[in-house]
Coordinates of C-alpha atoms and ligand atoms in Angstrom, one line a residue:
M1181 CA 235.4 249.2 88.2
Q1182 CA 237.4 246.1 87.3
R1183 CA 241.2 246.5 87.6
W1184 CA 242.9 246.5 84.2
N1185 CA 246.2 245.1 85.5
G1186 CA 245.2 242.8 88.4
W1187 CA 242.4 240.9 89.9
G1188 CA 238.9 242.2 90.7
D1189 CA 237.2 245.3 91.6
N1190 CA 239.3 248.4 92.3
S1191 CA 237.5 249.1 95.6
I1192 CA 238.4 245.8 97.2
I1193 CA 241.7 245.5 99.0
Y1194 CA 242.8 242.4 100.8
P1195 CA 245.2 243.6 103.6
L1196 CA 248.1 241.4 104.6
P1197 CA 248.1 240.6 108.3
A1198 CA 251.4 241.6 110.0
R1199 CA 252.2 238.0 111.0
A1200 CA 251.8 236.9 107.3
A1201 CA 254.2 239.6 106.1
G1202 CA 256.9 238.4 108.6
F1203 CA 256.1 234.8 107.6
L1204 CA 256.8 235.5 103.9
E1205 CA 260.0 237.4 104.6
E1206 CA 261.2 234.4 106.6
F1207 CA 260.6 232.0 103.7
V1208 CA 261.7 234.0 100.6
G1209 CA 263.2 237.3 101.9
P1210 CA 261.9 240.9 101.9
G1211 CA 260.1 241.9 98.7
T1212 CA 260.4 245.2 96.8
R1213 CA 257.5 246.6 94.8
P1214 CA 258.3 246.9 91.1
A1215 CA 257.2 250.0 89.2
D1216 CA 253.9 249.6 87.5
A1217 CA 253.2 251.2 84.1
S1218 CA 250.3 253.7 84.2
L1219 CA 247.1 253.1 82.3
A1220 CA 247.6 256.3 80.3
S1221 CA 251.1 255.3 79.2
V1222 CA 250.0 251.8 78.2
L1223 CA 247.0 253.2 76.2
S1224 CA 249.2 255.6 74.3
A1225 CA 251.3 252.6 73.2
V1226 CA 248.4 250.5 71.8
P1227 CA 249.1 250.3 68.0
P1228 CA 246.3 251.1 65.5
G1229 CA 243.9 248.2 64.9
R1230 CA 244.3 246.4 61.6
L1231 CA 240.6 245.7 61.0
P1232 CA 238.3 247.7 58.6
Y1233 CA 235.2 249.3 60.0
H1234 CA 232.3 247.2 61.1
A1235 CA 229.3 248.4 63.0
L1236 CA 229.6 245.7 65.7
V1237 CA 233.4 246.1 66.2
S1238 CA 235.0 248.5 68.6
L1239 CA 238.5 249.7 67.7
D1240 CA 238.8 251.6 71.0
A1241 CA 242.3 251.4 72.6
E1242 CA 241.0 250.7 76.1
D1243 CA 238.6 247.9 74.9
R1244 CA 241.5 246.3 73.1
L1245 CA 243.9 246.6 76.1
R1246 CA 241.3 245.2 78.5
H1247 CA 241.0 242.1 76.2
A1248 CA 244.7 241.7 75.5
R1249 CA 245.6 239.4 78.4
G1250 CA 244.1 237.1 81.0
Q1251 CA 245.1 236.4 84.6
S1252 CA 248.2 234.2 84.3
L1253 CA 251.4 235.3 85.9
P1254 CA 253.0 236.2 82.5
D1255 CA 249.8 238.2 81.8
W1256 CA 250.3 240.1 85.0
I1257 CA 254.0 240.7 84.3
A1258 CA 253.0 242.1 80.8
L1259 CA 250.2 244.3 82.1
R1260 CA 252.0 245.6 85.2
S1261 CA 255.2 246.5 83.2
G1262 CA 253.3 247.8 80.2
R1263 CA 255.2 245.4 77.9
I1264 CA 252.2 244.0 76.1
A1265 CA 253.4 242.5 72.8
T1266 CA 250.0 241.9 71.2
F1267 CA 246.5 243.3 71.3
P1268 CA 243.3 242.3 69.6
D1269 CA 242.7 244.5 66.6
G1270 CA 239.0 244.9 67.5
V1271 CA 236.5 243.8 70.1
A1272 CA 232.9 243.0 69.5
Y1273 CA 230.0 242.5 71.9
P1274 CA 227.3 240.5 70.1
L1275 CA 223.8 240.7 71.3
S1276 CA 222.4 237.6 69.4
N1277 CA 223.4 234.5 67.5
Q1278 CA 222.8 236.4 64.4
D1279 CA 225.5 239.0 65.4
V1280 CA 227.9 236.1 66.1
R1281 CA 227.3 234.7 62.6
E1282 CA 227.7 238.1 61.1
L1283 CA 231.0 238.6 62.9
M1284 CA 232.3 235.2 61.8
D1285 CA 231.5 236.1 58.2
F1286 CA 233.2 239.4 58.6
A1287 CA 236.4 237.8 60.0
G1288 CA 236.4 235.3 57.2
Q1289 CA 236.1 238.0 54.6
V1290 CA 238.9 240.2 56.0
G1291 CA 241.3 237.4 56.9
A1292 CA 241.0 237.9 60.6
R1293 CA 241.4 235.4 63.5
I1294 CA 238.7 235.1 66.1
I1295 CA 239.2 234.8 69.9
P1296 CA 236.0 233.8 71.8
Y1297 CA 236.1 235.6 75.1
G1298 CA 234.1 234.9 78.3
G1299 CA 235.3 236.6 81.4
G1300 CA 239.0 236.7 80.5
T1301 CA 239.9 234.8 83.7
S1302 CA 242.1 232.2 81.9
V1303 CA 245.3 231.5 83.7
V1304 CA 247.1 229.6 80.9
G1305 CA 247.1 232.1 78.0
H1306 CA 243.8 231.0 76.3
I1307 CA 242.7 234.4 75.1
N1308 CA 246.0 236.1 74.3
P1309 CA 246.2 237.2 70.6
Q1310 CA 249.1 236.2 68.4
M1311 CA 251.0 238.6 66.2
D1312 CA 250.8 237.3 62.7
Q1313 CA 247.3 238.1 61.6
P1314 CA 244.6 240.7 62.6
T1315 CA 242.5 239.4 65.5
L1316 CA 238.9 240.0 66.4
T1317 CA 238.0 239.2 70.0
I1318 CA 234.4 238.3 70.5
D1319 CA 233.3 239.2 74.0
L1320 CA 230.2 237.2 74.9
S1321 CA 229.3 239.1 78.1
R1322 CA 226.2 240.6 76.6
L1323 CA 224.7 237.2 75.8
N1324 CA 223.8 236.9 79.4
R1325 CA 220.1 236.4 79.8
L1326 CA 218.1 233.5 81.3
L1327 CA 216.3 232.4 78.1
Q1328 CA 214.2 229.7 79.5
Y1329 CA 213.6 227.9 82.8
D1330 CA 211.9 224.5 82.7
S1331 CA 211.0 224.0 86.4
T1332 CA 209.6 220.5 85.7
S1333 CA 212.8 219.2 84.2
Q1334 CA 215.1 221.6 86.3
L1335 CA 216.8 222.8 83.1
A1336 CA 217.9 226.4 82.6
T1337 CA 219.0 227.9 79.3
F1338 CA 221.2 230.9 79.4
G1339 CA 223.1 233.1 77.0
A1340 CA 226.6 231.6 77.3
G1341 CA 228.3 234.8 78.3
V1342 CA 226.5 235.0 81.7
A1343 CA 228.9 235.5 84.6
G1344 CA 228.8 233.5 87.8
P1345 CA 227.0 236.0 90.1
D1346 CA 224.3 236.8 87.6
L1347 CA 223.7 233.2 86.7
E1348 CA 223.3 232.3 90.4
A1349 CA 221.1 235.3 91.1
L1350 CA 218.8 234.4 88.2
L1351 CA 218.6 230.7 89.4
R1352 CA 218.1 231.6 93.0
A1353 CA 215.0 233.5 92.1
Q1354 CA 213.6 230.2 90.8
G1355 CA 214.7 228.4 94.0
V1356 CA 217.5 226.4 92.4
T1357 CA 221.3 226.6 92.0
L1358 CA 223.9 225.4 89.4
G1359 CA 226.3 224.8 92.3
H1360 CA 229.3 225.7 90.1
F1361 CA 231.7 227.9 92.1
P1362 CA 235.2 228.2 90.7
Q1363 CA 237.4 230.6 92.6
S1364 CA 237.1 233.0 89.6
F1365 CA 233.3 232.9 90.0
E1366 CA 233.0 236.7 90.2
Y1367 CA 234.0 237.1 86.6
S1368 CA 234.2 233.8 84.8
T1369 CA 231.3 232.8 82.5
L1370 CA 229.2 229.8 81.8
G1371 CA 230.6 229.5 78.2
G1372 CA 234.1 229.8 79.6
W1373 CA 233.5 227.1 82.2
I1374 CA 232.2 224.7 79.5
A1375 CA 235.0 225.5 77.0
T1376 CA 237.7 224.9 79.6
R1377 CA 236.1 221.9 81.5
S1378 CA 236.1 223.9 84.7
S1379 CA 235.7 222.5 88.2
G1380 CA 233.9 224.4 90.9
Q1381 CA 234.8 224.2 94.6
Q1382 CA 231.8 222.1 95.4
S1383 CA 232.0 219.9 92.3
L1384 CA 232.1 216.9 94.6
G1385 CA 228.4 217.5 95.3
Y1386 CA 227.1 219.2 92.2
G1387 CA 229.5 217.7 89.6
R1388 CA 232.1 219.2 87.3
I1389 CA 230.8 221.4 84.5
E1390 CA 230.7 218.4 82.1
A1391 CA 228.0 216.9 84.4
L1392 CA 226.0 220.2 84.5
F1393 CA 226.2 221.0 80.8
A1394 CA 223.1 219.5 79.2
G1395 CA 223.0 221.1 75.7
G1396 CA 223.2 224.3 73.8
V1397 CA 223.9 226.0 70.5
V1398 CA 227.4 226.3 68.9
E1399 CA 228.1 228.7 66.0
S1400 CA 231.1 227.7 63.9
P1401 CA 232.4 228.8 60.6
A1402 CA 231.1 225.6 59.1
G1403 CA 227.6 226.1 60.5
T1404 CA 225.3 225.9 63.5
M1405 CA 225.3 222.8 65.8
T1406 CA 222.4 222.3 68.2
L1407 CA 223.0 220.0 71.2
P1408 CA 219.7 218.7 72.6
P1409 CA 219.5 218.5 76.4
F1410 CA 218.7 214.7 76.7
P1411 CA 219.0 213.3 80.2
A1412 CA 221.0 210.5 78.6
S1413 CA 221.4 209.0 75.1
A1414 CA 222.8 205.9 73.5
A1415 CA 222.7 207.4 70.0
G1416 CA 226.4 207.2 69.2
P1417 CA 229.1 209.6 70.5
D1418 CA 228.0 212.5 72.7
L1419 CA 228.6 215.7 70.7
R1420 CA 228.6 217.7 73.9
E1421 CA 231.9 216.0 74.8
L1422 CA 233.4 217.5 71.6
F1423 CA 232.7 221.0 72.7
L1424 CA 233.7 220.6 76.3
G1425 CA 237.3 221.6 76.6
S1426 CA 237.4 222.9 73.0
E1427 CA 238.8 226.3 74.3
G1428 CA 237.4 228.4 71.5
R1429 CA 238.9 226.2 68.7
M1430 CA 235.7 224.6 67.5
G1431 CA 233.0 227.3 67.6
I1432 CA 231.3 229.8 69.9
L1433 CA 228.8 228.5 72.4
T1434 CA 226.0 231.1 72.3
E1435 CA 223.4 229.3 74.4
A1436 CA 223.9 226.7 77.1
T1437 CA 221.3 224.6 78.9
V1438 CA 222.3 223.5 82.4
R1439 CA 221.1 221.0 85.0
T1440 CA 220.1 222.8 88.2
T1441 CA 219.5 221.5 91.8
P1442 CA 217.0 222.9 94.3
L1443 CA 218.6 225.1 96.9
A1444 CA 219.8 223.1 99.8
E1445 CA 218.0 223.2 103.2
R1446 CA 221.3 223.2 105.0
E1447 CA 225.0 223.8 104.3
E1448 CA 227.9 223.4 106.7
F1449 CA 231.7 223.5 106.3
H1450 CA 233.8 221.8 109.0
A1451 CA 237.5 221.5 109.7
I1452 CA 239.4 218.5 110.9
F1453 CA 243.1 218.5 111.8
L1454 CA 245.2 215.4 111.2
P1455 CA 248.6 214.7 112.7
D1456 CA 250.7 214.4 109.5
W1457 CA 250.5 214.2 105.7
E1458 CA 250.6 210.4 105.5
R1459 CA 247.7 209.9 107.8
A1460 CA 245.9 212.9 106.3
V1461 CA 246.0 211.5 102.8
A1462 CA 244.8 208.1 104.1
A1463 CA 241.9 209.7 105.9
A1464 CA 240.8 211.8 103.0
R1465 CA 241.0 208.7 100.7
A1466 CA 238.9 206.7 103.2
V1467 CA 236.3 209.4 103.4
I1468 CA 236.0 209.8 99.6
Q1469 CA 235.9 206.0 99.1
A1470 CA 233.1 205.7 101.6
R1471 CA 231.1 207.6 98.9
L1472 CA 229.3 209.9 101.4
P1473 CA 227.2 212.7 100.0
L1474 CA 229.7 215.5 100.7
S1475 CA 229.9 218.7 98.6
M1476 CA 233.5 219.5 99.2
L1477 CA 236.8 218.0 100.5
R1478 CA 240.0 219.9 100.5
L1479 CA 243.2 218.7 102.2
S1480 CA 246.2 220.9 102.8
T1481 CA 249.8 219.8 103.3
P1482 CA 251.5 220.8 106.6
V1483 CA 253.2 223.8 104.8
E1484 CA 249.9 224.9 103.2
T1485 CA 248.1 224.6 106.6
E1486 CA 250.8 226.7 108.3
T1487 CA 250.6 229.3 105.4
M1488 CA 246.8 229.5 105.5
L1489 CA 246.8 230.0 109.3
A1490 CA 249.5 232.7 108.9
L1491 CA 247.6 234.5 106.2
A1492 CA 244.3 234.4 108.1
G1493 CA 245.6 236.7 110.9
H1494 CA 243.4 236.0 114.0
E1495 CA 246.5 235.3 116.1
R1496 CA 244.7 234.6 119.4
L1497 CA 242.3 232.1 117.8
I1498 CA 245.2 230.3 116.1
A1499 CA 247.2 230.1 119.3
A1500 CA 244.1 228.6 121.0
L1501 CA 243.7 226.1 118.2
E1502 CA 247.4 225.1 118.5
R1503 CA 247.0 224.6 122.3
L1504 CA 244.0 222.4 121.7
L1505 CA 245.7 220.3 119.0
S1506 CA 248.9 219.8 121.1
V1507 CA 246.8 218.2 123.9
R1508 CA 245.7 215.7 121.2
R1509 CA 249.4 215.3 120.1
I1510 CA 249.0 217.2 116.8
G1511 CA 251.9 219.6 116.3
K1512 CA 253.9 221.2 113.5
E1513 CA 253.1 218.5 110.9
K1514 CA 249.3 219.2 111.2
C1515 CA 247.2 219.0 108.0
M1516 CA 243.8 220.8 107.7
L1517 CA 241.0 218.8 106.0
L1518 CA 238.0 221.0 105.1
M1519 CA 234.7 219.2 104.5
G1520 CA 231.5 220.6 103.0
F1521 CA 228.0 219.1 103.7
T1522 CA 225.1 220.3 101.6
G1523 CA 221.6 218.9 101.5
N1524 CA 218.6 218.3 103.8
S1525 CA 219.3 218.3 107.5
N1526 CA 219.3 214.5 107.9
V1527 CA 221.8 214.0 105.0
V1528 CA 224.1 216.8 106.4
K1529 CA 224.0 215.3 109.9
I1530 CA 224.6 211.7 109.0
S1531 CA 227.3 212.4 106.4
R1532 CA 229.1 214.7 108.9
Q1533 CA 229.0 212.1 111.7
Q1534 CA 230.3 209.4 109.3
A1535 CA 233.1 211.6 107.8
V1536 CA 234.2 212.7 111.3
A1537 CA 234.2 209.1 112.5
I1538 CA 236.3 207.9 109.5
S1539 CA 238.9 210.7 110.0
G1540 CA 239.0 209.9 113.7
R1541 CA 240.4 206.5 112.8
F1542 CA 243.5 208.3 111.4
G1543 CA 243.9 210.6 114.4
G1544 CA 241.8 213.4 113.0
V1545 CA 240.5 216.0 115.5
H1546 CA 237.2 217.7 114.5
I1547 CA 237.2 221.3 115.6
G1548 CA 233.8 222.4 114.4
R1549 CA 232.6 225.0 111.9
R1550 CA 234.7 228.1 112.6
F1551 CA 237.6 227.5 110.1
G1552 CA 235.3 225.9 107.5
D1553 CA 232.8 228.8 107.6
Q1554 CA 235.7 231.3 107.4
W1555 CA 237.0 229.6 104.3
H1556 CA 233.5 229.6 102.8
K1557 CA 233.0 233.3 103.5
G1558 CA 236.3 234.4 102.1
R1559 CA 236.6 231.9 99.2
F1560 CA 236.1 234.5 96.4
R1561 CA 238.2 237.1 98.2
T1562 CA 241.4 235.1 98.2
P1563 CA 242.4 236.1 94.7
Y1564 CA 242.5 239.7 95.8
L1565 CA 245.6 238.8 97.9
R1566 CA 247.5 238.5 94.7
N1567 CA 247.2 242.3 94.2
T1568 CA 248.5 242.9 97.8
L1569 CA 251.4 240.5 97.4
W1570 CA 252.4 242.0 94.1
Q1571 CA 252.5 245.5 95.7
R1572 CA 254.8 244.0 98.4
G1573 CA 257.1 242.6 95.8
Y1574 CA 255.9 239.0 95.6
A1575 CA 254.7 237.0 92.6
V1576 CA 252.2 234.1 93.2
D1577 CA 251.2 231.5 90.7
T1578 CA 249.3 228.2 90.9
L1579 CA 249.3 225.0 88.9
E1580 CA 247.4 221.7 89.1
T1581 CA 247.2 218.2 87.9
A1582 CA 245.3 214.9 88.8
T1583 CA 246.4 211.4 89.2
A1584 CA 245.5 208.0 90.8
W1585 CA 245.8 207.6 94.5
T1586 CA 248.8 205.3 94.2
A1587 CA 250.7 208.2 92.5
V1588 CA 249.5 211.1 94.6
P1589 CA 252.3 211.2 97.3
D1590 CA 255.1 211.0 94.8
M1591 CA 253.5 213.6 92.5
V1592 CA 253.2 216.1 95.3
T1593 CA 256.8 215.6 96.3
G1594 CA 258.0 215.6 92.7
I1595 CA 256.3 218.9 91.8
E1596 CA 257.3 220.6 95.1
N1597 CA 260.9 219.5 94.7
A1598 CA 261.0 220.7 91.1
L1599 CA 259.7 224.1 92.1
H1600 CA 262.1 224.5 95.1
A1601 CA 265.1 223.7 92.9
A1602 CA 264.1 225.7 89.8
L1603 CA 265.5 229.1 90.9
E1604 CA 268.5 227.7 92.9
E1605 CA 271.0 229.1 90.4
T1606 CA 269.6 232.6 90.8
G1607 CA 269.9 232.4 94.6
E1608 CA 266.1 233.1 94.9
R1609 CA 264.0 230.9 97.2
V1610 CA 260.5 229.7 96.4
H1611 CA 257.7 229.1 98.9
V1612 CA 255.6 226.2 97.7
F1613 CA 252.5 224.7 99.2
T1614 CA 249.9 222.2 98.1
H1615 CA 246.4 220.9 98.6
L1616 CA 244.3 218.1 97.2
S1617 CA 241.4 220.2 95.9
H1618 CA 239.1 217.8 94.2
L1619 CA 238.9 214.2 95.4
Y1620 CA 237.6 211.2 93.6
P1621 CA 237.3 207.5 94.7
T1622 CA 240.1 206.6 92.3
G1623 CA 242.5 209.6 92.7
S1624 CA 242.8 213.3 93.3
S1625 CA 243.6 216.6 91.8
I1626 CA 246.7 218.3 93.2
Y1627 CA 246.8 222.1 93.4
V1628 CA 250.1 223.8 94.0
T1629 CA 250.8 227.4 94.8
Y1630 CA 254.2 228.9 94.6
L1631 CA 255.5 232.3 95.6
F1632 CA 258.7 234.1 94.8
R1633 CA 260.2 237.5 94.9
L1634 CA 259.7 239.9 92.0
S1635 CA 262.8 241.6 90.4
P1636 CA 262.5 245.2 89.2
D1637 CA 263.2 243.8 85.7
P1638 CA 260.0 242.3 84.0
D1639 CA 262.2 240.1 81.7
E1640 CA 263.9 238.6 84.8
N1641 CA 260.4 237.9 86.3
L1642 CA 259.2 236.2 83.1
E1643 CA 262.4 234.1 83.0
R1644 CA 261.9 233.0 86.7
W1645 CA 258.3 232.0 85.9
R1646 CA 259.4 230.1 82.7
C1647 CA 261.9 228.1 84.7
L1648 CA 259.4 227.3 87.5
K1649 CA 256.6 226.4 85.1
A1650 CA 258.8 224.2 82.9
A1651 CA 260.2 222.4 85.9
A1652 CA 256.8 221.7 87.4
S1653 CA 255.2 220.8 84.1
E1654 CA 258.0 218.3 83.4
A1655 CA 257.6 216.8 86.9
I1656 CA 253.9 216.3 86.1
V1657 CA 254.4 214.8 82.7
V1658 CA 257.2 212.4 83.7
R1659 CA 255.0 211.0 86.5
G1660 CA 252.1 210.5 84.1
G1661 CA 249.8 213.2 85.5
T1662 CA 247.4 215.2 83.4
I1663 CA 248.8 218.6 82.4
S1664 CA 245.6 220.1 83.8
H1665 CA 242.7 219.0 86.0
Q1666 CA 240.8 222.3 85.7
H1667 CA 242.6 225.3 84.3
G1668 CA 242.8 223.9 80.7
V1669 CA 245.5 223.9 78.2
G1670 CA 245.6 227.3 76.6
K1671 CA 248.9 228.3 75.2
D1672 CA 251.1 227.6 78.3
H1673 CA 250.2 223.9 78.5
A1674 CA 249.9 223.2 74.7
P1675 CA 253.5 221.8 74.4
Y1676 CA 252.7 219.2 77.0
L1677 CA 249.4 217.9 75.6
A1678 CA 250.7 215.3 73.2
A1679 CA 252.4 213.5 76.2
E1680 CA 248.9 212.4 77.4
K1681 CA 246.9 212.4 74.1
G1682 CA 249.4 210.6 71.9
A1683 CA 250.1 211.2 68.2
L1684 CA 246.8 209.6 67.0
G1685 CA 244.8 211.5 69.7
M1686 CA 246.4 214.9 68.7
R1687 CA 245.6 214.2 65.0
T1688 CA 242.1 213.3 65.8
I1689 CA 241.5 216.5 67.8
R1690 CA 243.1 218.6 65.0
E1691 CA 241.0 216.9 62.2
L1692 CA 237.8 217.2 64.3
Y1693 CA 238.2 221.0 64.8
H1694 CA 239.1 221.3 61.1
Q1695 CA 235.5 220.1 60.3
F1696 CA 234.1 223.0 62.2
D1697 CA 236.7 225.6 61.2
P1698 CA 238.3 224.6 57.9
A1699 CA 240.3 227.8 57.5
G1700 CA 241.6 227.6 61.1
I1701 CA 240.5 231.1 62.1
L1702 CA 239.3 230.2 65.7
N1703 CA 241.8 230.9 68.5
P1704 CA 245.0 229.5 66.8
G1705 CA 247.8 228.5 69.1
T1706 CA 245.4 227.6 72.0
L1707 CA 245.0 224.0 73.0
L1708 CA 246.9 222.7 70.0
P1709 CA 250.4 223.9 69.3
A1710 CA 250.6 226.3 66.4
E1711 CA 251.5 224.9 63.0
G1712 CA 255.3 224.7 62.8
H1713 CA 255.6 223.8 66.5
R1714 CA 254.3 220.3 66.2
A1715 CA 257.4 218.2 66.8
S1716 CA 255.8 216.8 69.9
E1717 CA 252.9 215.3 67.9
A1718 CA 255.1 213.3 65.5
G1719 CA 255.1 209.5 65.7
Ligands
FAD1032 C1 241.6 233.8 90.6 C2 241.3 232.7 89.7 C3 240.7 231.5 90.2 C4 240.3 230.5 89.4 N1 239.7 229.4 89.9 C5 239.3 228.3 89.1 C6 238.6 227.2 89.7 O1 238.3 227.2 90.9 N2 238.2 226.2 88.8 C7 238.5 226.3 87.5 O2 238.1 225.4 86.8 N3 239.1 227.4 86.9 C8 239.6 228.4 87.7 N4 240.2 229.4 87.2 C9 240.5 229.5 85.7 C10 239.4 230.2 84.9 O3 238.6 231.0 85.7 C11 238.5 229.1 84.2 O4 239.3 228.5 83.2 C12 237.2 229.6 83.6 O5 236.5 228.5 83.2 C13 237.4 230.6 82.4 O6 236.2 231.2 82.2 P1 236.1 232.6 81.4 O7 234.6 232.9 81.2 O8 236.8 233.6 82.1 O9 236.8 232.2 80.0 P2 237.9 233.0 79.3 O10 239.1 233.1 80.1 O11 237.4 234.2 78.7 O12 238.2 231.9 78.1 C14 238.7 230.7 78.4 C15 238.7 229.8 77.1 O13 237.3 229.5 76.8 C16 236.9 230.0 75.5 N5 235.6 230.5 75.6 C17 235.1 231.3 76.5 N6 233.7 231.5 76.3 C18 233.4 230.8 75.2 C19 232.2 230.5 74.5 N7 231.1 231.0 74.8 N8 232.3 229.7 73.4 C20 233.5 229.1 73.0 N9 234.6 229.3 73.7 C21 234.6 230.1 74.7 C22 238.0 231.1 75.1 O14 238.2 231.2 73.7 C23 239.2 230.5 75.8 O15 239.9 229.6 75.0 C24 240.6 230.5 88.0 C25 241.2 231.7 87.4 C26 241.5 232.7 88.3 C27 242.1 234.0 87.7

């Protein structure tokens, strides 16, 4: 069963290797596990729902608790401590477009707000209800069927609530894949990916979700909009672009048609170690700018490389690796570059040879498939480590941005310095590590993980997170980076959106969504700051 106050299935535990525990203590000090509220005590505190009876709406306390928060660190602090300020007043699980329309009419009639809900894996507060008005959460998980597969055109149409593993299993039976693998794959849904402009770990090869989303059906309070799956069109603006990244503000995507790819004949993940960060960035940029058909590139800073090796355990293997690298004069500043090759055997072989040769020009040492394959095998298990770390008294959070290559080094340093300094006054240390997670010929996304000790006091933990998040977000905005490359805006990033969209851009987005949702009942507070908090949009 899925954990109600953490990540993933209850039966899966990610043990922390002894070396990793010592490593974390050295960086931030020993952790102390805070007391968790029990499920029973939290359920007994769920207030009565404020919605009248409707046959499609559950008022059950556990349903409402399980849809109250997502997976951000503030969400975890609320769930673990039992201090959850807001709950949806009801949860509905529609089985058809007709059900969705009926629920929208019902919400309109009773003055309720609607939160479209996919897998609830948001890490920026997308699906958290606000206090002021009754809220109906519409969970789309039962709209999960493969409705049509057009093998000639390689187009698949799904109910938009289908989760990653079901979607891939249904496609694999047809000999194809979507190739969209965010780390939240186990629970996140097709509709959620599209509504947040998600990026999968192999988006370099398969494309981000905007390249995979071909069309669909959107139900909004103002009516139904059908988006035909043209391969391309010059007929004015592309209405799919309006829906991508709309975060539940514009309507509910009930059906989505996606572009699939035949299953690859071969797939390999390789690791290359580079002597230092400067040469590593130059090598990664040279590989991506050679426009080779890779499916993944991921470059870790020296601190992240050291952290990943410590967390992996396998002490003898890592000692052997370090001996091998030292012979090639690669020491403590080493950076790990993971590369994915997916396609037919010839494409895999030639692109691997070329990518290895390019990195070699920057002092890169190719060490084969072992570390790459291990990363691939464990890539959806890593989020389970958050549960283990929490139990040992450590909080972990991530944030991300993207910027042009010229700005990448300063952006990495700026964010890391901001995070290191943010808790100085409290005397707490922060362990910060970074990788370039999605690379483009013109620039890169930057993905930062930060870890700090939990206090027994949830308010203190929330305050620590606020200081860290604000410091990093300001460091991003000041340097002209986007406030999100893949996690989206939600509520946590909403105050920073105007910095990149500008006043006219913000007004355009607001007016556009007003066409679809004139009464403003869809997911208020998400993406666009709530009315009354719009100072940043003036001008
Ligand atoms: C451990 C972990 C790893 C992650 N890794 C990645 C990653 O690698 N790449 C990445 O891009 N993100 C990642 N995320 C973030 C998150 O998984 C993505 O934002 C994902 O796209 C959300 O999908 P979901 O189905 O869970 O949507 P939810 O969290 O349920 O909703 C997100 C937003 O989409 C809206 N929405 C959902 N479904 C619909 C619909 N059918 N119609 C209209 N609006 C809808 C909601 O209203 C909400 O605003 C990660 C999160 C976690 C917890």
